[in-house]
Coordinates of C-alpha atoms in Angstrom, one line a residue:
X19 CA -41.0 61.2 76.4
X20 CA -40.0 57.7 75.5
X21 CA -42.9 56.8 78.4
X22 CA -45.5 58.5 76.4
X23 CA -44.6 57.2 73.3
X24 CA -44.5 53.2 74.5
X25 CA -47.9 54.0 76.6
X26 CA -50.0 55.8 74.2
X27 CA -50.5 53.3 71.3
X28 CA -52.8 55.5 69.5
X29 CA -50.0 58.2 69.3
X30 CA -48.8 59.3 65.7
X31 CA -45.5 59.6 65.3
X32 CA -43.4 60.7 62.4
X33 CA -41.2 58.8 60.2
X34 CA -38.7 61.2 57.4
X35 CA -37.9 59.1 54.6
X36 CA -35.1 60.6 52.2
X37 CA -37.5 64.5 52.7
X38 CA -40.7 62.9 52.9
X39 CA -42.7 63.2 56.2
X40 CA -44.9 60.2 57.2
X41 CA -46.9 59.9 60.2
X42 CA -48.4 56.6 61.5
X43 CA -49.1 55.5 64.8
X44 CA -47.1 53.1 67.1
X45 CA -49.9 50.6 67.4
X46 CA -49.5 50.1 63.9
X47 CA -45.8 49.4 64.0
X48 CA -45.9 47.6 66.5
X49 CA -47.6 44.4 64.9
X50 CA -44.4 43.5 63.7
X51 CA -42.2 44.2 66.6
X52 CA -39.1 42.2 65.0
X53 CA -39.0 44.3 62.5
X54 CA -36.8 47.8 62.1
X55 CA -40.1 50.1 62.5
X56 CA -41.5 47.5 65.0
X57 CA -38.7 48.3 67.4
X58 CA -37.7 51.6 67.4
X59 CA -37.9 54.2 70.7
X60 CA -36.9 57.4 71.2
X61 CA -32.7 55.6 71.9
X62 CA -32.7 55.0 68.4
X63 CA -29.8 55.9 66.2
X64 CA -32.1 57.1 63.6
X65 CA -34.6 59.4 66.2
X66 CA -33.5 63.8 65.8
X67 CA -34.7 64.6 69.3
X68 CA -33.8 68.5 67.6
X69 CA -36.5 67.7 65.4
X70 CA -38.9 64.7 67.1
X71 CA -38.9 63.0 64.2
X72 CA -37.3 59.6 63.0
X73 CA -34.7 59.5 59.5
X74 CA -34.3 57.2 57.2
X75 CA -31.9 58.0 54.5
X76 CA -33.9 55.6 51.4
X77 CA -36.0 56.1 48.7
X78 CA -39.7 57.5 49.5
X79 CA -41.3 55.9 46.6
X80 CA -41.1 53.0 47.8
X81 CA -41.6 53.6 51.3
X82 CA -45.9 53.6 50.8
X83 CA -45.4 49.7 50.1
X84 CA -43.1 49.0 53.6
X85 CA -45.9 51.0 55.1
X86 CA -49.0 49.3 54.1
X87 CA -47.4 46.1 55.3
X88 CA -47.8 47.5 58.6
X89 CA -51.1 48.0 58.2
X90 CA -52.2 45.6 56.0
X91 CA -50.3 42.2 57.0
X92 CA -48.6 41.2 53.5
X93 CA -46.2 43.0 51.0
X94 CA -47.5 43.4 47.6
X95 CA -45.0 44.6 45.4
X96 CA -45.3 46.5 42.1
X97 CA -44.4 44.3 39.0
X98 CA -42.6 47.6 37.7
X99 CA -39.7 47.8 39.9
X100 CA -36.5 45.4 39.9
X101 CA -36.3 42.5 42.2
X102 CA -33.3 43.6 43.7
X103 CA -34.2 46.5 45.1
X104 CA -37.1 45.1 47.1
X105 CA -34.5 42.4 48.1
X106 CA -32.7 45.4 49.1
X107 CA -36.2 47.2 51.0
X108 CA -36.7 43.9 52.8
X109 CA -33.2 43.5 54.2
X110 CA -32.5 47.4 55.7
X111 CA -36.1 47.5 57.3
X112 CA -35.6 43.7 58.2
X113 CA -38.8 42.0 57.2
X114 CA -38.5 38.9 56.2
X115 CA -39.5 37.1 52.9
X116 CA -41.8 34.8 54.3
X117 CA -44.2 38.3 55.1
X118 CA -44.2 38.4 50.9
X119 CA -47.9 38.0 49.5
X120 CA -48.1 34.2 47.7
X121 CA -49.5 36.8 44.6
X122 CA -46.1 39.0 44.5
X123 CA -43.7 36.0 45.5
X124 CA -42.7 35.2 41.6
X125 CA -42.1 38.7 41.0
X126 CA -39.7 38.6 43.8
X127 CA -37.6 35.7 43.3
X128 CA -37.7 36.4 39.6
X129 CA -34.6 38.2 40.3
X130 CA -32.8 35.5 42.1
X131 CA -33.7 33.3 39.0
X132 CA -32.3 35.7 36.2
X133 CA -29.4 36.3 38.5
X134 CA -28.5 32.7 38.6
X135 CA -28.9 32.2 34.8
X136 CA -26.9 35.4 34.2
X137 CA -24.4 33.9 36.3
X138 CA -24.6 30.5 34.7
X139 CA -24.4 31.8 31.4
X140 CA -21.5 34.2 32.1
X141 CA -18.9 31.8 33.8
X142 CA -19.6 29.4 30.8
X143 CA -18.0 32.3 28.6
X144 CA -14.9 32.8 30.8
X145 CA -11.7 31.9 29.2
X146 CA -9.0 30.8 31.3
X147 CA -6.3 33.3 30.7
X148 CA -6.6 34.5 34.9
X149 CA -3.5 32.6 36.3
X150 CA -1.4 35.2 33.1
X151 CA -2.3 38.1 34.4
X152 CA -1.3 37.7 38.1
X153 CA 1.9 38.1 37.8
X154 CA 4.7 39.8 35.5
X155 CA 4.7 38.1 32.0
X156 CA 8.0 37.2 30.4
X157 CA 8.5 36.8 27.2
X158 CA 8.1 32.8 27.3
X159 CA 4.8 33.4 29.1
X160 CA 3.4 35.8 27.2
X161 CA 4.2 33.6 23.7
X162 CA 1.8 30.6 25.4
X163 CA -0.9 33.4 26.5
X164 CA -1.2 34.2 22.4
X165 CA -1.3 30.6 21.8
X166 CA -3.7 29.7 23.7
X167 CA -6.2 33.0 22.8
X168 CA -5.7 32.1 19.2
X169 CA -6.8 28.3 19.7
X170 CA -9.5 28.6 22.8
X171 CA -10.9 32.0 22.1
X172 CA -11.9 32.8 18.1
X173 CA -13.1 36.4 18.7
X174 CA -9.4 37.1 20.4
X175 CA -8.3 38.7 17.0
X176 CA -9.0 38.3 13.1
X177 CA -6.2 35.6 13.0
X178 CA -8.1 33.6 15.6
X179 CA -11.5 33.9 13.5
X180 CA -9.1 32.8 10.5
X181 CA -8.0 29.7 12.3
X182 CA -11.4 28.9 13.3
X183 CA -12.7 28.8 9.7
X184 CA -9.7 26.8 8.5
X185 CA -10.2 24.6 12.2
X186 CA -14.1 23.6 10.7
X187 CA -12.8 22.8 7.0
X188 CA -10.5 20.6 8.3
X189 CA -12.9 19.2 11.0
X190 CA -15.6 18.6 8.3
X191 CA -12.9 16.7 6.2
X192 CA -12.3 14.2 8.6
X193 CA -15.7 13.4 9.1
X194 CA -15.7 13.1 4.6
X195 CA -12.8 11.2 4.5
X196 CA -13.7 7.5 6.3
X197 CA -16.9 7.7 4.0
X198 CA -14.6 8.3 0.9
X199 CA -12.3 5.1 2.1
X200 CA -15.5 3.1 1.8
X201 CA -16.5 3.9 -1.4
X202 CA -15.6 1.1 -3.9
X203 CA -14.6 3.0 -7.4
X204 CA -12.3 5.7 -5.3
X205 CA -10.3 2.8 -3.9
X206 CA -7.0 1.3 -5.9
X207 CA -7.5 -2.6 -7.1
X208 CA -4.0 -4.1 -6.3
X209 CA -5.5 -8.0 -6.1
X210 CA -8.3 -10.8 -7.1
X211 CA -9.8 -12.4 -4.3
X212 CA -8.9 -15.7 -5.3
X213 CA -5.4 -14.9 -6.2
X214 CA -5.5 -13.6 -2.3
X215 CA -6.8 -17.0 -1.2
X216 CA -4.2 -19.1 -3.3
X217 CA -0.8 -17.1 -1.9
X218 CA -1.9 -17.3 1.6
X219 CA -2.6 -21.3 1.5
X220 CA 0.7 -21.5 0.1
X221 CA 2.1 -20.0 2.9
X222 CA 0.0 -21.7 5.5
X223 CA -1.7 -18.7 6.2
X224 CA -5.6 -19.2 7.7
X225 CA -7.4 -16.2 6.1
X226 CA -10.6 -14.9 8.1
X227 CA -12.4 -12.9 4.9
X228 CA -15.7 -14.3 3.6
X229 CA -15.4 -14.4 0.2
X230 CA -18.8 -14.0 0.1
X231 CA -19.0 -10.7 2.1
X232 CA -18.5 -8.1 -1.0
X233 CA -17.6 -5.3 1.6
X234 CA -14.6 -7.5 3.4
X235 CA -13.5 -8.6 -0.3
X236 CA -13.4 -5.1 -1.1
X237 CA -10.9 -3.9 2.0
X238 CA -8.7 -7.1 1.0
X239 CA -8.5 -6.4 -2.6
X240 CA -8.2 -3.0 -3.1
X241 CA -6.3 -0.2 -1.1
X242 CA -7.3 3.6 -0.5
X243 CA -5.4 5.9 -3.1
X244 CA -2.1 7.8 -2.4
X245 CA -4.5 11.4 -2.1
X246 CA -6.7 10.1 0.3
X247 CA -3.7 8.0 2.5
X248 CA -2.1 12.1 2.4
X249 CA -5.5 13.5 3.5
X250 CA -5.9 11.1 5.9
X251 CA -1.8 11.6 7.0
X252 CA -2.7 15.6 6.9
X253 CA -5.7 15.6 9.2
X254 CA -3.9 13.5 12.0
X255 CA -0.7 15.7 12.0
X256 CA -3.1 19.1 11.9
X257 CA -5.1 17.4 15.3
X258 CA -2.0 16.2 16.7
X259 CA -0.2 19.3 16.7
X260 CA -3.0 21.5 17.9
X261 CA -3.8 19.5 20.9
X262 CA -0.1 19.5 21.8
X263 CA 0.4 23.3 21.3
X264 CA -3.1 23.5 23.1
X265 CA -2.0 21.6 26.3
X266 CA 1.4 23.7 26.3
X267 CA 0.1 27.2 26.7
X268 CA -3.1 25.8 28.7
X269 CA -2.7 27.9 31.8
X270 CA -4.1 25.3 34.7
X271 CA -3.1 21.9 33.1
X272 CA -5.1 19.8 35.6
X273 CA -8.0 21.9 34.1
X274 CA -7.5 20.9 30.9
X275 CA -8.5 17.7 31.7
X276 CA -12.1 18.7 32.8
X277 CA -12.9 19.8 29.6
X278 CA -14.6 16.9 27.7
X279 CA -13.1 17.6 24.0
X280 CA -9.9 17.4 25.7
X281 CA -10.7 14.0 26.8
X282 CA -11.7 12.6 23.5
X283 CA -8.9 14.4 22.2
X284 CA -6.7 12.5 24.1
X285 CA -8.7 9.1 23.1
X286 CA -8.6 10.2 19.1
X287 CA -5.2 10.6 19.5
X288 CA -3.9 7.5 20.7
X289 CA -6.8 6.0 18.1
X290 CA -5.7 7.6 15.4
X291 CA -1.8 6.6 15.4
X292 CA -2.9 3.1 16.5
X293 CA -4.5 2.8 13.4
X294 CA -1.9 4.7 11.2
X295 CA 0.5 2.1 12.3
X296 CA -1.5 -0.8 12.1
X297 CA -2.6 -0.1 8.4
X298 CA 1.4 -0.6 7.4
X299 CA 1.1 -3.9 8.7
X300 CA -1.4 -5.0 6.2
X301 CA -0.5 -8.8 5.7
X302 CA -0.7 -9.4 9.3
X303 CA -4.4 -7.9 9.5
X304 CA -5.1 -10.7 7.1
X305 CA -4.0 -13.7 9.1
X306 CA -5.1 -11.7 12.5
X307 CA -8.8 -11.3 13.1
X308 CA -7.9 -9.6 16.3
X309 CA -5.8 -7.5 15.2
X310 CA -8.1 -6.5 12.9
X311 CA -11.1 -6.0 15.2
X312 CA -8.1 -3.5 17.0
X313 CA -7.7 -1.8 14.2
X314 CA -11.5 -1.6 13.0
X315 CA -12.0 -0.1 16.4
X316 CA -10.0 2.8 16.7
X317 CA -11.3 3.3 13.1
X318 CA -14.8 3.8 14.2
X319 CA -13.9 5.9 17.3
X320 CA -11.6 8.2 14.7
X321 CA -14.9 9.0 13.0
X322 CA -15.8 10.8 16.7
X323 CA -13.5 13.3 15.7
X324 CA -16.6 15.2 13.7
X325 CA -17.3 15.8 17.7
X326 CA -14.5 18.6 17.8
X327 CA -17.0 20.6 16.0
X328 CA -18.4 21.6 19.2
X329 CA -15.0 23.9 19.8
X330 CA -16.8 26.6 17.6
X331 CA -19.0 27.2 20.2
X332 CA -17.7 29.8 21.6
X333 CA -17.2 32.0 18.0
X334 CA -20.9 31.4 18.0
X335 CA -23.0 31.9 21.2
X336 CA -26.4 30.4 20.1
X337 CA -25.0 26.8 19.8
X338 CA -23.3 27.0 22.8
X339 CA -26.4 27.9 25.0
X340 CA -28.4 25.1 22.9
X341 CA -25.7 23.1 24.6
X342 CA -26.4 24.7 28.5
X343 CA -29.9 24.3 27.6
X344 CA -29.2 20.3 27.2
X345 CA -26.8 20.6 30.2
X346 CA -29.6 22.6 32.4
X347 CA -32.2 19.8 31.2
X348 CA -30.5 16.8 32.6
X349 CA -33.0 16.2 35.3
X350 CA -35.8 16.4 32.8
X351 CA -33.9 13.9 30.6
X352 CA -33.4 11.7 33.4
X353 CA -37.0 11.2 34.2
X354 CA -37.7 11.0 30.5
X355 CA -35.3 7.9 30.0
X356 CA -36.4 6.3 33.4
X357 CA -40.3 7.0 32.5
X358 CA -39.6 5.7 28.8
X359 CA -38.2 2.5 30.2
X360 CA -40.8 2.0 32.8
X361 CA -43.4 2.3 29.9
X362 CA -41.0 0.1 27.3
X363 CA -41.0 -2.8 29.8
X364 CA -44.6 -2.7 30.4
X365 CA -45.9 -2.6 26.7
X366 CA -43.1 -5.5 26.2
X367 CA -45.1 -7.5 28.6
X368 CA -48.6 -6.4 27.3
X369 CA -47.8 -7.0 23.5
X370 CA -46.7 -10.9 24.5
X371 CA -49.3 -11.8 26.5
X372 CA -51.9 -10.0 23.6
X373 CA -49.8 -12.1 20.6
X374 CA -50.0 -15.6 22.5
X375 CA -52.4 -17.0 20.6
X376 CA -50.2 -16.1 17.2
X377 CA -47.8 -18.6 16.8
X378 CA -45.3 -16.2 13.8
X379 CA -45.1 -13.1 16.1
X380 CA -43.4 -12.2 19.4
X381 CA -41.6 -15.4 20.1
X382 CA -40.1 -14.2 23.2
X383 CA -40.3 -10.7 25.5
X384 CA -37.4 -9.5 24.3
X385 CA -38.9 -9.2 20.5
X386 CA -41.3 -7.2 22.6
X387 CA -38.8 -5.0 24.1
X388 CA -37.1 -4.1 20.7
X389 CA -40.7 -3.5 19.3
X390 CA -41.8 -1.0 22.2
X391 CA -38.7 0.8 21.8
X392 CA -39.1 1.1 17.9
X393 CA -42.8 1.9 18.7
X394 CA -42.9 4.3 21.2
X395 CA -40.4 6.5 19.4
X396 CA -42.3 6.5 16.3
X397 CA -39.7 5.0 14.5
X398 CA -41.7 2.2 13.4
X399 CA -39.5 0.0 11.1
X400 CA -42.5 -3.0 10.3
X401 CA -40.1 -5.5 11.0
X402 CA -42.0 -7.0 13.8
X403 CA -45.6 -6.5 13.8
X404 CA -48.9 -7.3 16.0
X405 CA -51.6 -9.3 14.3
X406 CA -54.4 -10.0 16.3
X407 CA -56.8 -7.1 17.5
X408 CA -55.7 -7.1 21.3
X409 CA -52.1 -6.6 19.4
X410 CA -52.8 -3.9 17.3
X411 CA -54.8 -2.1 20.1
X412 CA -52.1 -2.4 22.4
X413 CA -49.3 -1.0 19.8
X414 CA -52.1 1.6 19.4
X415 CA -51.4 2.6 22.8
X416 CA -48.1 2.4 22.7
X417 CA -48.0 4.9 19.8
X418 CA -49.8 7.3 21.8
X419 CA -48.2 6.6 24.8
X420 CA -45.0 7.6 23.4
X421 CA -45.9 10.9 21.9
X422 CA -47.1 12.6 24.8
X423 CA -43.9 11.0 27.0
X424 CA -41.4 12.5 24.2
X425 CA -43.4 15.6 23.8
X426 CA -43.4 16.8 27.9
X427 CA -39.6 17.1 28.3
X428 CA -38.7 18.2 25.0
X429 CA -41.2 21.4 25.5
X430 CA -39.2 22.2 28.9
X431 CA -35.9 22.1 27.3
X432 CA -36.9 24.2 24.7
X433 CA -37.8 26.8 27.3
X434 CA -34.8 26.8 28.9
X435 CA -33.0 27.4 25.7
X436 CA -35.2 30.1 24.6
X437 CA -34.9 31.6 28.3
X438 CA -31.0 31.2 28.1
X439 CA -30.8 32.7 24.4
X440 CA -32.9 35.7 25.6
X441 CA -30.2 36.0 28.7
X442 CA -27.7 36.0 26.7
X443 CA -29.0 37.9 24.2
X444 CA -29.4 41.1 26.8
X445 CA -25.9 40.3 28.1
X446 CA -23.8 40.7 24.3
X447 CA -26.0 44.0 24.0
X448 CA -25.0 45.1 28.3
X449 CA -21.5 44.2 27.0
X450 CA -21.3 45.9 23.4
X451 CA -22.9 49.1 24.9
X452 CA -20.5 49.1 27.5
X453 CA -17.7 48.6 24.7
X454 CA -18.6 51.4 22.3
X455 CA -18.8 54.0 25.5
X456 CA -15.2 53.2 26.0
X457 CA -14.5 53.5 22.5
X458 CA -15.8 56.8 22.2
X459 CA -13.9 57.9 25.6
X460 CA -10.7 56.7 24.1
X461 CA -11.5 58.6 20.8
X462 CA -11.8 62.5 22.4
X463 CA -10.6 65.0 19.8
X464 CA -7.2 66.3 19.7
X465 CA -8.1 69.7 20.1
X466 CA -10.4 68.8 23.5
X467 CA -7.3 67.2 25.1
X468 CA -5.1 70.3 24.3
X469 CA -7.9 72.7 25.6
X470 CA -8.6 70.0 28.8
X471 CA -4.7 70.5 29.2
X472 CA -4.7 74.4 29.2
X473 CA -7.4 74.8 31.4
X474 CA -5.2 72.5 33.7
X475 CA -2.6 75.2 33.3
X476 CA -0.2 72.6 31.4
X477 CA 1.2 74.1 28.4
X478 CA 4.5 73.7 26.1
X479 CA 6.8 75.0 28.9
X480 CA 5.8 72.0 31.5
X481 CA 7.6 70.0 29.3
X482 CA 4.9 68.3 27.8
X483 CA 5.0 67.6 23.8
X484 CA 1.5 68.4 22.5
X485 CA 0.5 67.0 18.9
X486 CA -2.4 68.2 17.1
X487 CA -3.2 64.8 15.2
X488 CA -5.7 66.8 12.8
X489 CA -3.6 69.4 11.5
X490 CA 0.1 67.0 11.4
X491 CA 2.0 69.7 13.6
X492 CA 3.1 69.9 16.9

């Protein structure tokens, strides 16, 4: 029999597919002899000699489409049906993807693609609470696991979701209070200038303030009020003390350390008391510009702590994928600052050689550079300008050239975000619709358990305590 069949080509045979019958003849499955179809014989595990007939225990429907590549060269696949299960198809009947029509190839790895984002976007929700649940929990153990829910996860419990409110008033304080210390009638007049001057000539004292320079007379003469120095005192103790009880119940404590925030923590921390405990130094600041330059820098990288706002991201999803949307964009924004440079350096060169002639404008290429910059980002502050025609023709270019280099990559990220916030969107609703079936499995009535329990045969004389919750007796 097995003769027969390998000599007569034009032979039909029969394929059963999950009930359905299909005949087909060997010449056309054998076109693709590497294939599962291409290569059977009558030896075959899935040949019923009882019956002459091969079996294939899949789905029929989509058998017609496995077929037609026999006889037709290419699979086509129907846009209708998920990627995965022609991923699925291909593998068991062992065609491989390159066989895939260049028309139905998108359809195909569209899968692949949402798979990887739905990955991507899930393991940037994970929370780290893994290496607690691998083991028994003592009571020490299980104290740190609470801590750290209630300050890394907001949606852990209403007292989380409390915190985080409370986390953002204080976080949007901190980025209100340097600009109140700046602000001339808040601050406390305890000196005149020249009163300053006099008493530290007197005691041989050089002091570095410009007396012209109202903003440095105004941080010598005046301090910030005893409100603001408590705000200030406040803020620093509330950071301080969440970072430290942060780090203690962090569960992988090299981790920590990935995490960005937790690096500028760190930085704002050590800023932050540097500069508590050089502002109770203040006569030194005046007769130490270097001290002072020490101190006026961990001042400006306190301000940075307005960046701790970014914690909230995971209480609220969409700001979080606008930040995987930057993250996934990288490349884009690499070619974007490498193009933008290419075309800054160029227009720097054009613009000098096209203001030559003008002997007020464009003294050097680097004037250039800082106008290209301002140009091509349509900033445009008029403080340098072409005058010629060849000037103004060329910062006409520049203009233009400028929008449509800005306007590419910003269209791709916003693609991915709007692709990432649809992901997401279908994976809250996958897991909220998963969430409410449990509910309502953990909420059967009363009465069904007891009647679930007698049809079991259980009953008050197992020694079993039955409750009916709806009427208060047992």
């Amino acid at each position: 029999m097995k003769k027969k069949l390998e000599g007569d080509m034009s032979q039909e045979v029969q394929i059963n597919v999950g009930g359905t019958l299909f005949i087909t003849k060997w010449s056309t499955l054998h076109k693709h002899r590497n294939t599962l179809l291409g290569s059977l014989s009558t030896t075959s595990e899935f040949y019923s000699k009882k019956k002459q007939y091969f079996y294939f225990d899949r789905n029929p429907d989509y058998f017609n489409i496995i077929l037609d590549f026999y006889r037709n060269g290419h699979i086509h696949f129907p846009t209708h049906v998920c990627g995965w299960i022609w991923k699925q198809e291909l593998q068991f009947w062992r065609i491989p993807e390159t066989e895939i029509s260049e028309c139905c190839y998108p359809t195909y790895v569209k899968y692949d693609k949402n798979r990887a984002v739905t990955e991507y976007i899930k393991n940037a929700f994970i929370v780290y609470t893994a290496e607690y649940q691998t083991k028994a929990v003592s009571c020490l153990t299980g104290i740190t696991q609470r801590i750290w829910l209630f300050l890394e996860e907001p949606t852990s419990s209403l007292a989380a979701r409390i915190f985080g409110v409370i986390y953002i008033l204080v976080v949007v304080l901190s980025a209100i209070t340097p600009m109140l210390v700046t602000y001339p009638d808040i601050r406390e007049h305890i000196v005149d200038i020249n009163v300053l001057v006099y008493v530290m000539t007197m005691k041989g004292l050089n002091l570095w303030i410009n007396t012209e320079n109202p903003k440095e007379v105004m941080f010598v003469t005046t301090k910030m009020p005893d409100w603001l120095q408590n705000l200030d005192l406040f803020i620093m103790i509330f950071f301080s003390f969440e970072q430290l009880l942060r780090f203690i119940s962090c569960p992988r404590k090299l981790h920590f350390f990935k995490d960005w925030l937790n690096v500028l923590d760190v930085l704002l921390f050590i800023a932050m008391w540097v500069r508590y405990g050089i502002s109770h130094h203040r006569e030194k600041i005046l007769e130490s510009l270097d001290l002072l330059i020490i101190y006026a820098v961990c001042y400006s990288v306190v301000v940075f702590r307005l960046l701790r706002f970014f914690r909230i991201t995971r209480q609220y999803s969409a700001l979080r994928i606008l930040l995987m949307s930057v993250r996934a964009s990288l490349k884009e924004l690499s070619l974007l600052i490498i193009t933008v440079m290419v075309f800054i350096l160029l227009f720097s060169n054009l613009i000098y050689f096209a203001e030559l002639r003008e002997p007020s404008t464009f003294p050097n290429m680097l004037t250039g550079l800082w106008w290209s910059v301002v140009t091509m980002t349509t900033v445009g502050y008029g403080d340098v300008v072409p005058h010629s025609v060849l000037g103004c023709l060329v910062g006409s270019i520049c203009a233009m050239s400028g929008l449509l280099i800005l306007a590419m990559p910003i269209a791709v990220i916003a693609g991915k975000f709007n692709d990432l916030y649809e992901k997401n969107a279908e994976r809250e609703d996958f897991i909220k619709l998963h969430q409410q079936n449990e509910i309502a499995e953990n909420q059967i009535q009363p009465w069904e358990k007891i009647k679930s329990m007698k049809k079991d045969g259980i009953s008050n004389e197992d020694g079993l305590r039955i409750v009916d919750l709806s009427m208060g007796q047992e």
